[in-house]
CSV table of C-alpha atoms in Angstrom, one decimal:
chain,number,residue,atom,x,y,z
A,3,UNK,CA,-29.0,-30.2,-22.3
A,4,UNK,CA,-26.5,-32.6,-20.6
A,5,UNK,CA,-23.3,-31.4,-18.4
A,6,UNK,CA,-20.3,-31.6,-19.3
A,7,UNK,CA,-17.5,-33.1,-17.1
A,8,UNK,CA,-15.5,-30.5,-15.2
A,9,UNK,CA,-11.8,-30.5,-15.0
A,10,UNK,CA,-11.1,-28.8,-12.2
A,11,UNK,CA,-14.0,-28.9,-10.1
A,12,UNK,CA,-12.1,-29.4,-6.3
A,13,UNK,CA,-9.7,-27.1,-6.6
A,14,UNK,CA,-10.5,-23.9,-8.7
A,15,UNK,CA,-7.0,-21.6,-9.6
A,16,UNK,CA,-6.8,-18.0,-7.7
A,17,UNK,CA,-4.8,-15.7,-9.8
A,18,UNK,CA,-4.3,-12.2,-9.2
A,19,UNK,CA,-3.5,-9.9,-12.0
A,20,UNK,CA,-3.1,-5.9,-12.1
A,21,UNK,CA,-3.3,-3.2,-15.3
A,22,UNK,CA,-1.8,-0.8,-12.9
A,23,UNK,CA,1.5,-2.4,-10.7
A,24,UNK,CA,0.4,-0.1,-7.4
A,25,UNK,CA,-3.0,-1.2,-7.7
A,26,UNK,CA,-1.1,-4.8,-6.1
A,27,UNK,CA,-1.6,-5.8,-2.6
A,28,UNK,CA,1.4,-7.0,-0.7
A,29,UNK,CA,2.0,-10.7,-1.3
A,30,UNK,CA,1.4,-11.3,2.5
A,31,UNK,CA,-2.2,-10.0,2.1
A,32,UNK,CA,-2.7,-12.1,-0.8
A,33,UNK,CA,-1.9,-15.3,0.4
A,34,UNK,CA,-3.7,-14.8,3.2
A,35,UNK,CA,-7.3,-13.2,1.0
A,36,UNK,CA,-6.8,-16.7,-1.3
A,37,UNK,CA,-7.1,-18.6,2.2
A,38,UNK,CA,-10.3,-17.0,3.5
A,39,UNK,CA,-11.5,-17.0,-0.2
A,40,UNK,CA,-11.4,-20.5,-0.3
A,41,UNK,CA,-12.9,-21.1,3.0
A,42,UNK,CA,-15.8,-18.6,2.0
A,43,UNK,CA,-16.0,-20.8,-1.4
A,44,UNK,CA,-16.0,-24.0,1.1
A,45,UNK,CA,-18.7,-23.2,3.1
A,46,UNK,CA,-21.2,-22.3,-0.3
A,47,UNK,CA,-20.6,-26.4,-1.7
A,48,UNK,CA,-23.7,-26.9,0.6
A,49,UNK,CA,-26.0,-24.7,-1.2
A,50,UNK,CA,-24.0,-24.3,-4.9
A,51,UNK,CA,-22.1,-27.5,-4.8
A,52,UNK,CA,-18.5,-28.3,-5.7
A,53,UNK,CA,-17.3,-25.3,-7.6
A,54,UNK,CA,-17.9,-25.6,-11.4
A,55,UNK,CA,-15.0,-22.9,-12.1
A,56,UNK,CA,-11.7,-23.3,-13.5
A,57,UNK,CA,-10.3,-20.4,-11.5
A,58,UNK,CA,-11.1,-17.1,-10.0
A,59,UNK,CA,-9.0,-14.4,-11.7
A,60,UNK,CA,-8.5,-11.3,-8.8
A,61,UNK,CA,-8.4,-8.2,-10.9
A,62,UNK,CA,-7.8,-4.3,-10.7
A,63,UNK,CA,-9.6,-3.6,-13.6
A,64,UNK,CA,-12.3,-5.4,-15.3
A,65,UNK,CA,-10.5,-5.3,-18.9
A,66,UNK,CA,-7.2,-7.0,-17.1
A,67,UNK,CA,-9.2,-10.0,-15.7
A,68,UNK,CA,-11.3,-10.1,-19.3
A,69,UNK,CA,-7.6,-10.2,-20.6
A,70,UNK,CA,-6.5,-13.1,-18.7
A,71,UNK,CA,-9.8,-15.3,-19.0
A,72,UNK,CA,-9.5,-14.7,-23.1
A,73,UNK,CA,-5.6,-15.5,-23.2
A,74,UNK,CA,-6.0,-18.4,-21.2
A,75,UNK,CA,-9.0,-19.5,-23.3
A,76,UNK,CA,-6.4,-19.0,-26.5
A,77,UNK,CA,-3.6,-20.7,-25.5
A,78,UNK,CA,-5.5,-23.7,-24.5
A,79,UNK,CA,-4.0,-24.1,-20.5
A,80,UNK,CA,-4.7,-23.6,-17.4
A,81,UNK,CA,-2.3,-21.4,-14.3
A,82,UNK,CA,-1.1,-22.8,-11.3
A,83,UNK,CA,-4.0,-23.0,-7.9
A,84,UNK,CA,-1.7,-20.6,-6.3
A,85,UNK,CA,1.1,-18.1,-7.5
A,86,UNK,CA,1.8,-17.9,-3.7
A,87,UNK,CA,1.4,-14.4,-3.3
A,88,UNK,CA,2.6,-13.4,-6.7
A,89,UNK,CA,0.5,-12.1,-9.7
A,90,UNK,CA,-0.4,-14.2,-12.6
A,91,UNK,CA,1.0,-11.7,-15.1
A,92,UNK,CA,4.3,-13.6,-15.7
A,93,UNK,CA,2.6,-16.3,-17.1
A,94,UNK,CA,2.2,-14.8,-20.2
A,95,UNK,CA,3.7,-12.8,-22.8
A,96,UNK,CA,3.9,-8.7,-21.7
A,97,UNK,CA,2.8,-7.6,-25.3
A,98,UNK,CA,0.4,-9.9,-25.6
A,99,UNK,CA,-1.5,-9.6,-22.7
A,100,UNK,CA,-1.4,-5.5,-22.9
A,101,UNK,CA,-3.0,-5.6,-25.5
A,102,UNK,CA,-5.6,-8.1,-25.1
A,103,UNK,CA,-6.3,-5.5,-22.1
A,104,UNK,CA,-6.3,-2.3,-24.5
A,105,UNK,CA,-8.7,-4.7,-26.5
A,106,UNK,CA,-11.3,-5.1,-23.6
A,107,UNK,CA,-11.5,-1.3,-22.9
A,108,UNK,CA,-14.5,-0.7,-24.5
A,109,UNK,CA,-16.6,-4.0,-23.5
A,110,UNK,CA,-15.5,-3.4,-19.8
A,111,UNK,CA,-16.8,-0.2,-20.0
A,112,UNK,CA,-20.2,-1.3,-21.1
A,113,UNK,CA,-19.8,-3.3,-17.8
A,114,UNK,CA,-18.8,-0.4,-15.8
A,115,UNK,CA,-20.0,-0.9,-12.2
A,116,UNK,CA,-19.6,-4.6,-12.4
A,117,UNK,CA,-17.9,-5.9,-9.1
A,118,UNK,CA,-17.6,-9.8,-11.0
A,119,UNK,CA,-19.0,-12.1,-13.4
A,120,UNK,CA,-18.8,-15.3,-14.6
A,121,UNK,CA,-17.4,-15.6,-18.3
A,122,UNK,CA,-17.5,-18.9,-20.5
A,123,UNK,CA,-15.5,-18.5,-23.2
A,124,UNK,CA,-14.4,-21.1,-26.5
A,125,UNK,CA,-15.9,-24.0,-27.5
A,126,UNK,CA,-15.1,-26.1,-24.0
A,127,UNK,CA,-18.3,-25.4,-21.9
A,128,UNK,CA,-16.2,-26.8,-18.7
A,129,UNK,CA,-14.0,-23.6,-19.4
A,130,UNK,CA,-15.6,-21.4,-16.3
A,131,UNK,CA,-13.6,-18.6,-14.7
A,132,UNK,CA,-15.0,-15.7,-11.8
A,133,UNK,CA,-13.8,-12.7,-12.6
A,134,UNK,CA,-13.6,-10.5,-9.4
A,135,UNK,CA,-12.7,-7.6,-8.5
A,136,UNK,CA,-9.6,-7.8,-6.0
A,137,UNK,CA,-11.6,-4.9,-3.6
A,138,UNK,CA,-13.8,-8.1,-3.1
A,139,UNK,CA,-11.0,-10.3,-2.3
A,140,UNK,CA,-10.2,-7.8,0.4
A,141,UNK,CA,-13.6,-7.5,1.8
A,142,UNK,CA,-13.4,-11.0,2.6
A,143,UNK,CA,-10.4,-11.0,4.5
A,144,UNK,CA,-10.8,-10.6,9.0
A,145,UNK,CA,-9.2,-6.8,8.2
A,146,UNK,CA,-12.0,-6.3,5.5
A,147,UNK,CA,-15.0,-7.8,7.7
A,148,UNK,CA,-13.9,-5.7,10.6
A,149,UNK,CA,-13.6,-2.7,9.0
A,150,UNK,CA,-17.2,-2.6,6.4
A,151,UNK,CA,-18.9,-5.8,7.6
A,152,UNK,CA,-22.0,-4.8,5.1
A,153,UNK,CA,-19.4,-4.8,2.4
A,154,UNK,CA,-17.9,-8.4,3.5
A,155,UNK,CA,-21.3,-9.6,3.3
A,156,UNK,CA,-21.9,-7.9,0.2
A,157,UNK,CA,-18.9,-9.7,-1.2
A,158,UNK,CA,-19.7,-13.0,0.3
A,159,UNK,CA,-23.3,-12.7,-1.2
A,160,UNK,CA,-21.1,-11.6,-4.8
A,161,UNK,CA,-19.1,-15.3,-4.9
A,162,UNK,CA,-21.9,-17.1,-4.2
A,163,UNK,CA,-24.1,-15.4,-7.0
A,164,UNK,CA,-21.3,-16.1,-9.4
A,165,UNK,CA,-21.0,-19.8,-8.0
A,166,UNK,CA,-24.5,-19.9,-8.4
A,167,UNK,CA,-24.6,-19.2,-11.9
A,168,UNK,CA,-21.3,-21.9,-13.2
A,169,UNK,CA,-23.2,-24.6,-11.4
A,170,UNK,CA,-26.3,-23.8,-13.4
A,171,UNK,CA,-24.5,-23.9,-16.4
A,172,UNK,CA,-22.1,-26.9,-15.1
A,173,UNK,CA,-25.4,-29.2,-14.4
A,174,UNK,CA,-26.1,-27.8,-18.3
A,175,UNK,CA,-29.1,-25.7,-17.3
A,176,UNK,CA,-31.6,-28.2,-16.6
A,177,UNK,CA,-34.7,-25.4,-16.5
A,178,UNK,CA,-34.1,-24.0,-19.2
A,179,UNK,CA,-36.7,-25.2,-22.2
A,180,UNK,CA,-34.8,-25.3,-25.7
A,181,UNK,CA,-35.9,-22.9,-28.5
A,182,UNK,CA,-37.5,-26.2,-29.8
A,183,UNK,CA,-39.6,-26.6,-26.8
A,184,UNK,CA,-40.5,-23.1,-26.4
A,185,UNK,CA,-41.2,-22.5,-30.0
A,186,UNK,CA,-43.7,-26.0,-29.8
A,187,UNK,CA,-45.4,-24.2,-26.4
A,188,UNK,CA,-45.5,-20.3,-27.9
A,189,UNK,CA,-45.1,-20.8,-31.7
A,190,UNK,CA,-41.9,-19.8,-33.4
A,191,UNK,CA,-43.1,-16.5,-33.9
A,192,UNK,CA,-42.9,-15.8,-30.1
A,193,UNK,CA,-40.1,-18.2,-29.7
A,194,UNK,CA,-37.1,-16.3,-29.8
A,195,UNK,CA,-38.0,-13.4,-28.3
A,196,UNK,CA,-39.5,-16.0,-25.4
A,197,UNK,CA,-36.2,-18.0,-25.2
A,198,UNK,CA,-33.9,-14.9,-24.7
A,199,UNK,CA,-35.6,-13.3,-21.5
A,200,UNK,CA,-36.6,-17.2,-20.2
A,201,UNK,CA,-32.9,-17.6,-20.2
A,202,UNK,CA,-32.3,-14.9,-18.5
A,203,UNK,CA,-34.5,-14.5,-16.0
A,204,UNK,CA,-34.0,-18.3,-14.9
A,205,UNK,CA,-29.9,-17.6,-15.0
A,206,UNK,CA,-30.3,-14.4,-12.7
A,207,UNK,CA,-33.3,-15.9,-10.7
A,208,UNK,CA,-30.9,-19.1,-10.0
A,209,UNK,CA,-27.9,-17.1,-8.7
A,210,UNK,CA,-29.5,-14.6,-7.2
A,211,UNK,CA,-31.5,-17.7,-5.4
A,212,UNK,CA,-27.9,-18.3,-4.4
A,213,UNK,CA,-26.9,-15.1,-3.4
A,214,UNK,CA,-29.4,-14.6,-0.6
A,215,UNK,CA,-29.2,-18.6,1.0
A,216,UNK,CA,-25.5,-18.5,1.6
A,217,UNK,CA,-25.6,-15.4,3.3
A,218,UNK,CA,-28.7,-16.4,5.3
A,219,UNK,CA,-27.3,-19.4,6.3
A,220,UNK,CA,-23.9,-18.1,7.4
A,221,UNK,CA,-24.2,-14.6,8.4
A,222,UNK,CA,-28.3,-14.2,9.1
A,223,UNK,CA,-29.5,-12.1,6.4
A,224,UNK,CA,-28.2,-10.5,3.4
A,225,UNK,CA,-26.5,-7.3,2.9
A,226,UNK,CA,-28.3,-3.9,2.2
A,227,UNK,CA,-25.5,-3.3,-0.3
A,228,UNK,CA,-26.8,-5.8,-2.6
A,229,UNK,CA,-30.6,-6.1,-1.8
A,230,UNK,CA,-30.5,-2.0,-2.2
A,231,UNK,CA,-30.2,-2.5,-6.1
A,232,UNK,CA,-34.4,-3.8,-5.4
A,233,UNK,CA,-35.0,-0.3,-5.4
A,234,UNK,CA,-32.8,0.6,-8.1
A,235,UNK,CA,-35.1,-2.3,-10.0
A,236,UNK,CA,-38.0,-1.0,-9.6
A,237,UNK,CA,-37.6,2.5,-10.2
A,238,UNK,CA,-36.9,1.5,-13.8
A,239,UNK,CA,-39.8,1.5,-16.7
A,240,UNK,CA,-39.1,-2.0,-17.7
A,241,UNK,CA,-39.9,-1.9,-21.8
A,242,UNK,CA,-41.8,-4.6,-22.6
A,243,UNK,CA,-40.5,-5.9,-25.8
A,244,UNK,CA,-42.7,-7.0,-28.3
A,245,UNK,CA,-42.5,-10.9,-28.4
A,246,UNK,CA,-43.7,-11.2,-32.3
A,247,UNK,CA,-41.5,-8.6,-33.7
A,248,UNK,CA,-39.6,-9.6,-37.1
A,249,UNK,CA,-37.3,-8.5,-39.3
A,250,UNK,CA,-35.6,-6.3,-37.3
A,251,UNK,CA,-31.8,-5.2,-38.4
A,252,UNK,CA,-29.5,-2.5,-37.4
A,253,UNK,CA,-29.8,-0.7,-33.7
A,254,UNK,CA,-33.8,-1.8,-34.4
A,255,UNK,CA,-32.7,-5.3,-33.9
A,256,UNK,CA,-29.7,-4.4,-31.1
A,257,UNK,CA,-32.3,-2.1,-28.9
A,258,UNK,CA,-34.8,-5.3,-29.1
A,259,UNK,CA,-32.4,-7.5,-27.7
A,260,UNK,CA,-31.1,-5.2,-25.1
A,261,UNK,CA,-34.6,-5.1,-23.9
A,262,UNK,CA,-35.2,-8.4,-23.9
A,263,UNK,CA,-32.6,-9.0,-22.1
A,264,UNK,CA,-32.9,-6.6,-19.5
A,265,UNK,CA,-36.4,-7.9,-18.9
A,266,UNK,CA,-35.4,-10.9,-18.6
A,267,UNK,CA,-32.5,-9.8,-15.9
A,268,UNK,CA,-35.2,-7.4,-13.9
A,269,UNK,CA,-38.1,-10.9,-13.6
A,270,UNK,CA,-35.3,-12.8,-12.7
A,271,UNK,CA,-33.6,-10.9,-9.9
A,272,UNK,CA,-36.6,-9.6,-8.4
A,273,UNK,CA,-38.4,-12.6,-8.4
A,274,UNK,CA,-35.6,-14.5,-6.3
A,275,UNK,CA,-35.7,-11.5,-3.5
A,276,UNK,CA,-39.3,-12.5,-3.7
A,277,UNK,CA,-39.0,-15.8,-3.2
A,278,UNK,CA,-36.4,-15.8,-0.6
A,279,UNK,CA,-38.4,-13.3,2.1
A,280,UNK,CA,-34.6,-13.2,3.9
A,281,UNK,CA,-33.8,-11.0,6.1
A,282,UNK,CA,-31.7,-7.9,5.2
A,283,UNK,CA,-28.7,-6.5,7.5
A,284,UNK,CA,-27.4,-2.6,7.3
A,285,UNK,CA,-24.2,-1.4,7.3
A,286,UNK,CA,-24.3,-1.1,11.3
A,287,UNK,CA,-25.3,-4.7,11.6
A,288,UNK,CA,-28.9,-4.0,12.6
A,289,UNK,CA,-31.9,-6.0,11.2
A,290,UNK,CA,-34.2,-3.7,8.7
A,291,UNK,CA,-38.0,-4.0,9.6
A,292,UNK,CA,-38.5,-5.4,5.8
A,293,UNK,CA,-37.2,-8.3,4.7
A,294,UNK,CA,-36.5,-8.8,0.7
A,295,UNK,CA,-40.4,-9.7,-0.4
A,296,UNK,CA,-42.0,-7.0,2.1
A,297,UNK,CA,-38.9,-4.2,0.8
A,298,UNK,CA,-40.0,-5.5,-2.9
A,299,UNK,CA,-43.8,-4.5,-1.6
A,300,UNK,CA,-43.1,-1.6,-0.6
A,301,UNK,CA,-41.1,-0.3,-3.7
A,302,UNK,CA,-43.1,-1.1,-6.5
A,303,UNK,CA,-45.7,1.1,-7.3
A,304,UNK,CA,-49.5,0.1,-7.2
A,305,UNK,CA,-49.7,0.2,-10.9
A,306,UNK,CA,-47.1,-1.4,-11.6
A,307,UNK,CA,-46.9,-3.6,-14.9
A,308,UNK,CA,-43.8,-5.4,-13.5
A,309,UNK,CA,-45.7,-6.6,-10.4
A,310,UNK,CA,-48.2,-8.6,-12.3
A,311,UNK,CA,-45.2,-10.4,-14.0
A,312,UNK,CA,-43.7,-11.1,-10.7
A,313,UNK,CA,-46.9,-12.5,-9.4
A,314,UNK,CA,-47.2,-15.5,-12.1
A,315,UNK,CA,-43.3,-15.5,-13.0
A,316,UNK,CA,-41.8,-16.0,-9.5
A,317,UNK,CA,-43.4,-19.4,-8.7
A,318,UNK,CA,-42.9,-20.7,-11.7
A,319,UNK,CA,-38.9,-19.9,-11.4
A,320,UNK,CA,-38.4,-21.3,-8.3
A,321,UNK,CA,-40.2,-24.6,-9.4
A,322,UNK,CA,-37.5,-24.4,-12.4
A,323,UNK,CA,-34.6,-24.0,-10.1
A,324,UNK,CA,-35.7,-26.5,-7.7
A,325,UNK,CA,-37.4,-29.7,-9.4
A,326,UNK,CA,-36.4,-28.6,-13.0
A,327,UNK,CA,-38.5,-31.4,-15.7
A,328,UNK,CA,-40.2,-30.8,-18.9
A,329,UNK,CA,-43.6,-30.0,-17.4
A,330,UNK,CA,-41.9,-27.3,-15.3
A,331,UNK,CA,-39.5,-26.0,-18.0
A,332,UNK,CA,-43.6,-25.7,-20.0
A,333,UNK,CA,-45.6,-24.3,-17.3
A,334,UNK,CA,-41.6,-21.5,-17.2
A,335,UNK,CA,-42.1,-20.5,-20.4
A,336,UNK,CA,-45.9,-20.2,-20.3
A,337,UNK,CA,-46.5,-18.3,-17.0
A,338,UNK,CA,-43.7,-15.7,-18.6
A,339,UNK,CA,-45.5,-15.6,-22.2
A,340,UNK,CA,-48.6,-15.0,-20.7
A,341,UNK,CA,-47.5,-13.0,-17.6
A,342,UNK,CA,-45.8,-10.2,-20.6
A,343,UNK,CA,-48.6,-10.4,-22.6
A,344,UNK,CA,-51.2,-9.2,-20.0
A,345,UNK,CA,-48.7,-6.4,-19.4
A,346,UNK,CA,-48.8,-5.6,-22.5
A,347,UNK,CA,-52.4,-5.1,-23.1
A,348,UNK,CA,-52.6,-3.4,-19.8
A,349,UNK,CA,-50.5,-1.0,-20.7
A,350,UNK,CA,-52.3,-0.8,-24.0
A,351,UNK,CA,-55.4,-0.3,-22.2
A,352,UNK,CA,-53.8,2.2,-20.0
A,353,UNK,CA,-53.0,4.8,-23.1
A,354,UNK,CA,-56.4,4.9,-24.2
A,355,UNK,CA,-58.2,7.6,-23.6
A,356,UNK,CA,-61.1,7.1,-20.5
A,357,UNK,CA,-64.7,8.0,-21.3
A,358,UNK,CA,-66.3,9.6,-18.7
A,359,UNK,CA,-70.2,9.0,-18.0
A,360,UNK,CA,-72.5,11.8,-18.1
A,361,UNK,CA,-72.9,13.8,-15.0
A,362,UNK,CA,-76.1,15.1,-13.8
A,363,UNK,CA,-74.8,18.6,-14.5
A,364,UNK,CA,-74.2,17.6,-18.4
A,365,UNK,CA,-77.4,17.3,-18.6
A,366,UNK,CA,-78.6,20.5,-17.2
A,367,UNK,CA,-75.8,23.3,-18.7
A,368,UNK,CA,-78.2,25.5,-19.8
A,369,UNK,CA,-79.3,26.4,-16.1
């Protein structure tokens, strides 16, 4: 898949933009969060590269920034780098842009919890934006960091996850094998099923990748308000879809997908706090004893199904985010195909019932 050229890959847009008016900072504090957002953005280019985002849209609530990213998309234009403290709103038409918000309700609340995300939208792939959550914004600020320096880290570990993920997709996603090339390594029975969690787990294995180097090289470690969700992970029974199921339809054919993808995120994430082994920071500032592989360890439980996957999937991601070619986009999709499949019969294996040998006193109930 080849990249396409980005338009406005030095200078990404910053655009605030409130459902709720007193949800808005004071235009002081904005100006001065777009400052240390940039210089927070600056420092990442090592490790994520320029930025391969349009803009960063500051929001209040995830439907508003959804809004903003989809009229923008619509009307085919971009907003100014700055509105110097003011919000983005006036840019478009009142109507309009209420009720592109009223429209996004219900897929923001699927998203509930969500603190950002990326979102590519139309037909022009070089159309990036970061949504974000303007809390975020604040984190990052001197006041922020001062007052819940977990939660600045946290939020500095949140941009460059998102960063993370548009330069994946900006450098066209060079580890991820097309349906083509998976269905010629798995069949094209397997072949969809393989594609959707392969693209996801690479996707969330890339930016979380990027999550936990740019904190490590700026701040040390990574925050225990991010790296926490490794227990959240675990503690999940990860269904293992079936990779030759057919002629699904209906919520048969939704469920499938949601499973697939959600297997996909659960390799992918967990396999980059494996693969980093950084170092994890508290609230308090103080070093935990684990760092993200050892905490991983620990949490997953000795029978675990999902650590199996780990053990041949993780490898074979980083190789994919690091060196990406067509032997390593084959040996991706293979170590995950096989990796699911021994889960699968293991878990197979695990529902049957055990015969036990005879015991001496079988033999001797009469007595």
């Amino acid at each position: 898949m080849s990249a396409t050229p980005e338009k406005h890959a030095t200078a990404p847009f910053i655009a605030w933009s409130c459902a709720h008016d007193y949800n808005q900072f004071a235009p002081a504090f904005q100006i001065s969060c777009e400052k240390h957002l940039r210089e927070a953005q600056s420092q990442m280019k090592g490790i994520v590269g320029p930025p391969a985002v349009e803009g960063i849209i500051l929001y209040d609530r995830l439907e508003r920034g959804m809004a903003v990213a989809s009229l923008l998309n619509r009307e085919d234009r971009p907003l100014p780098q700055s509105c110097n403290g003011a919000s983005c709103d006036s840019h478009f038409d009142e109507d309009a842009l209420c009720n592109e918000t009223n429209d996004f309700s219900f897929q923001a609340r699927i998203h509930a919890g969500s603190r950002g995300m990326l979102v590519r939208l139309g037909n022009d792939e070089s159309r990036r934006f970061i949504l974000l959550d303007q809390r975020e914004a604040a984190h990052l600020h001197p006041r922020g960091r001062k007052e819940h320096p977990d939660l600045a880290l946290a939020a500095y570990g949140l941009l460059a996850h998102e960063l993370g993920h548009a330069r994946d997709y900006a450098d066209g996603r060079p580890g991820l094998a097309s349906q083509d090339e998976i269905a010629a390594i798995v069949g094209p029975v397997r072949g969809e099923a393989l594609h959707a969690i392969t693209d996801m787990a690479l996707a969330e294995y890339i930016a979380t990748r990027a999550e936990c180097k740019a904190q490590v090289a700026h701040h040390g470690a990574c925050a225990e308000a991010l790296t926490r969700r490794i227990g959240q992970m675990t503690r999940q029974d990860m269904a293992l879809p079936g990779l030759e199921q057919t002629d699904l339809e209906g919520d048969t054919l939704r469920q499938r997908q949601m499973d697939l993808l959600t297997a996909g995120y659960l390799i992918g994430t967990l396999s980059a706090y494996r693969e980093a082994r950084a170092p994890i920071r508290d609230e308090d500032g103080k070093h935990f004893p684990l760092n993200t592989e050892q905490m991983l360890d620990r949490r997953l439980s000795k029978n675990s199904l999902l650590k199996g996957i780990l053990d041949k999937a993780a490898p074979a991601l980083e190789r994919a985010a690091r060196a990406p070619d067509a032997a390593v986009r084959k040996e991706l999709v293979s170590s995950l195909s096989s990796a699911i499949t021994e889960a699968q019969q293991e878990k197979q294996d695990r529902k049957r019932p055990k015969i036990s040998e005879a015991s001496f006193g079988d033999w001797f109930d009469e007595l």
